[in-house]
């Protein structure tokens, strides 16, 4: 078993009293993020909004934080993270905000402290792209979704 990564978190005033994100089980990949809002928000169908969390992170330079939807909210209510997964870069020090959209058919009410998304910490690799005249051949080739050479 590896040792946990330690990440410094700054709690903004509007996050006081909310739980600090944590893993709920030993096998969990994500930590719940909570809405740090001062009054309830009604999110209409197809409406999008930035929800503040009141958290700031100091990530190591080889890590990112991903903002992902909560599967229960997505399935039951149609509430999801619009830019999923949202990326928090290691050099960002501002407040984490969650871009939610209501893809459901009903107005969704967000209360202070509601679990609205998940935070996943992941390693990153930076790459140098090399321009070549042609790429190496593979069995799949250039076939893919919507491709004219893909067999149906």
Short mmCIF file of C-alpha atoms in Angstrom, two decimals:
data_model
loop_
_atom_site.label_atom_id
_atom_site.label_comp_id
_atom_site.label_asym_id
_atom_site.label_seq_id
_atom_site.Cartn_x
_atom_site.Cartn_y
_atom_site.Cartn_z
CA UNK A 1 0.00 0.00 0.00
CA UNK A 2 1.37 3.42 -0.93
CA UNK A 3 1.53 6.40 1.36
CA UNK A 4 -1.13 9.06 0.84
CA UNK A 5 -0.22 12.27 -0.94
CA UNK A 6 -0.46 15.35 1.28
CA UNK A 7 -2.07 18.39 -0.35
CA UNK A 8 -2.48 21.78 1.32
CA UNK A 9 -6.02 23.17 1.24
CA UNK A 10 -7.11 26.71 2.02
CA UNK A 11 -10.69 27.09 3.27
CA UNK A 12 -12.35 30.32 2.25
CA UNK A 13 -14.83 32.04 4.58
CA UNK A 14 -17.92 30.72 2.77
CA UNK A 15 -16.67 27.11 3.21
CA UNK A 16 -16.41 27.32 7.00
CA UNK A 17 -18.46 24.57 8.59
CA UNK A 18 -18.51 22.38 5.48
CA UNK A 19 -16.76 19.01 5.54
CA UNK A 20 -13.27 18.87 4.07
CA UNK A 21 -13.40 16.53 1.06
CA UNK A 22 -12.29 13.02 1.99
CA UNK A 23 -12.51 9.48 0.67
CA UNK A 24 -15.59 7.65 1.96
CA UNK A 25 -14.21 4.12 1.40
CA UNK A 26 -10.77 2.54 1.06
CA UNK A 27 -11.32 1.95 -2.67
CA UNK A 28 -12.78 5.36 -3.52
CA UNK A 29 -11.10 7.31 -6.33
CA UNK A 30 -12.92 10.57 -5.69
CA UNK A 31 -13.80 12.88 -2.82
CA UNK A 32 -17.13 14.69 -2.71
CA UNK A 33 -17.13 18.46 -3.23
CA UNK A 34 -19.72 20.60 -1.46
CA UNK A 35 -21.61 23.69 -2.55
CA UNK A 36 -20.35 26.70 -0.56
CA UNK A 37 -23.30 28.98 -1.30
CA UNK A 38 -25.07 31.41 1.00
CA UNK A 39 -28.59 30.77 -0.29
CA UNK A 40 -30.28 27.98 -2.26
CA UNK A 41 -29.97 28.07 -6.05
CA UNK A 42 -32.60 26.77 -8.47
CA UNK A 43 -31.09 25.32 -11.63
CA UNK A 44 -33.61 25.11 -14.49
CA UNK A 45 -33.41 22.51 -17.28
CA UNK A 46 -30.52 23.29 -19.67
CA UNK A 47 -29.28 26.06 -17.35
CA UNK A 48 -25.63 26.07 -16.28
CA UNK A 49 -23.99 27.71 -13.29
CA UNK A 50 -20.64 27.96 -11.50
CA UNK A 51 -20.92 26.61 -7.97
CA UNK A 52 -18.23 27.77 -5.53
CA UNK A 53 -16.65 25.22 -3.18
CA UNK A 54 -14.71 27.60 -0.94
CA UNK A 55 -11.58 25.50 -1.48
CA UNK A 56 -8.17 26.38 -2.85
CA UNK A 57 -5.54 23.71 -3.46
CA UNK A 58 -1.76 23.62 -3.65
CA UNK A 59 -1.05 20.64 -5.88
CA UNK A 60 2.40 19.19 -6.55
CA UNK A 61 3.72 20.11 -10.01
CA UNK A 62 3.24 16.57 -11.34
CA UNK A 63 -0.43 16.31 -10.33
CA UNK A 64 -3.82 17.64 -11.42
CA UNK A 65 -7.22 17.68 -9.76
CA UNK A 66 -10.13 16.53 -11.87
CA UNK A 67 -13.70 17.66 -11.26
CA UNK A 68 -16.12 14.89 -12.18
CA UNK A 69 -19.89 14.43 -11.95
CA UNK A 70 -21.49 12.44 -9.15
CA UNK A 71 -23.11 9.42 -10.81
CA UNK A 72 -26.19 9.51 -8.56
CA UNK A 73 -26.96 13.14 -9.41
CA UNK A 74 -26.41 12.48 -13.10
CA UNK A 75 -28.63 9.39 -13.17
CA UNK A 76 -31.43 10.51 -10.86
CA UNK A 77 -31.59 14.25 -11.63
CA UNK A 78 -29.68 14.84 -14.88
CA UNK A 79 -27.18 17.11 -13.07
CA UNK A 80 -23.66 16.84 -14.42
CA UNK A 81 -20.36 18.70 -14.75
CA UNK A 82 -20.48 20.42 -18.14
CA UNK A 83 -16.73 20.32 -18.86
CA UNK A 84 -16.21 16.87 -17.34
CA UNK A 85 -13.65 16.21 -16.31
CA UNK A 86 -12.72 19.73 -15.38
CA UNK A 87 -8.99 20.14 -14.79
CA UNK A 88 -7.39 22.07 -11.95
CA UNK A 89 -3.75 22.68 -12.94
CA UNK A 90 -0.99 22.43 -10.35
CA UNK A 91 -0.15 26.14 -10.66
CA UNK A 92 -3.75 27.35 -10.14
CA UNK A 93 -4.36 28.88 -6.72
CA UNK A 94 -7.87 30.26 -7.11
CA UNK A 95 -11.10 28.89 -5.73
CA UNK A 96 -12.35 25.62 -7.17
CA UNK A 97 -15.70 26.20 -8.83
CA UNK A 98 -17.87 23.57 -10.45
CA UNK A 99 -19.58 24.15 -13.79
CA UNK A 100 -22.89 22.32 -13.41
CA UNK A 101 -25.62 21.89 -16.00
CA UNK A 102 -29.13 20.57 -15.56
CA UNK A 103 -29.82 18.06 -18.34
CA UNK A 104 -32.90 16.83 -16.51
CA UNK A 105 -36.52 17.83 -17.06
CA UNK A 106 -37.13 19.44 -13.66
CA UNK A 107 -35.77 22.40 -11.73
CA UNK A 108 -33.00 21.23 -9.39
CA UNK A 109 -32.46 22.97 -6.07
CA UNK A 110 -28.88 23.26 -4.77
CA UNK A 111 -28.53 23.89 -1.03
CA UNK A 112 -25.51 25.01 1.00
CA UNK A 113 -23.43 21.91 1.70
CA UNK A 114 -24.93 19.79 -1.08
CA UNK A 115 -22.56 17.23 -2.60
CA UNK A 116 -22.35 18.43 -6.20
CA UNK A 117 -19.25 16.82 -7.76
CA UNK A 118 -16.20 14.68 -7.11
CA UNK A 119 -12.55 15.64 -6.85
CA UNK A 120 -10.02 13.13 -8.24
CA UNK A 121 -6.27 13.70 -7.83
CA UNK A 122 -4.28 12.28 -10.74
CA UNK A 123 -0.70 12.29 -12.05
CA UNK A 124 0.09 14.16 -15.24
CA UNK A 125 2.69 13.68 -17.91
CA UNK A 126 3.75 16.53 -20.15
CA UNK A 127 4.75 15.59 -23.69
CA UNK A 128 6.71 17.11 -26.53
CA UNK A 129 4.94 16.68 -29.87
CA UNK A 130 7.19 15.77 -32.80
CA UNK A 131 5.96 16.57 -36.31
CA UNK A 132 6.58 13.68 -38.73
CA UNK A 133 5.67 13.09 -42.38
CA UNK A 134 3.65 9.95 -41.62
CA UNK A 135 2.72 7.94 -38.55
CA UNK A 136 3.55 4.30 -37.93
CA UNK A 137 0.95 1.79 -39.14
CA UNK A 138 -1.33 -0.13 -36.75
CA UNK A 139 -3.94 -2.84 -37.23
CA UNK A 140 -6.73 -0.34 -36.53
CA UNK A 141 -5.37 2.37 -38.77
CA UNK A 142 -7.39 5.58 -38.96
CA UNK A 143 -10.79 3.94 -38.43
CA UNK A 144 -12.94 5.28 -35.64
CA UNK A 145 -16.35 6.63 -34.82
CA UNK A 146 -17.85 8.20 -37.91
CA UNK A 147 -15.03 6.91 -40.10
CA UNK A 148 -15.92 5.82 -43.64
CA UNK A 149 -13.58 2.83 -43.48
CA UNK A 150 -15.03 1.41 -40.26
CA UNK A 151 -16.82 -1.92 -40.67
CA UNK A 152 -20.38 -2.04 -39.35
#
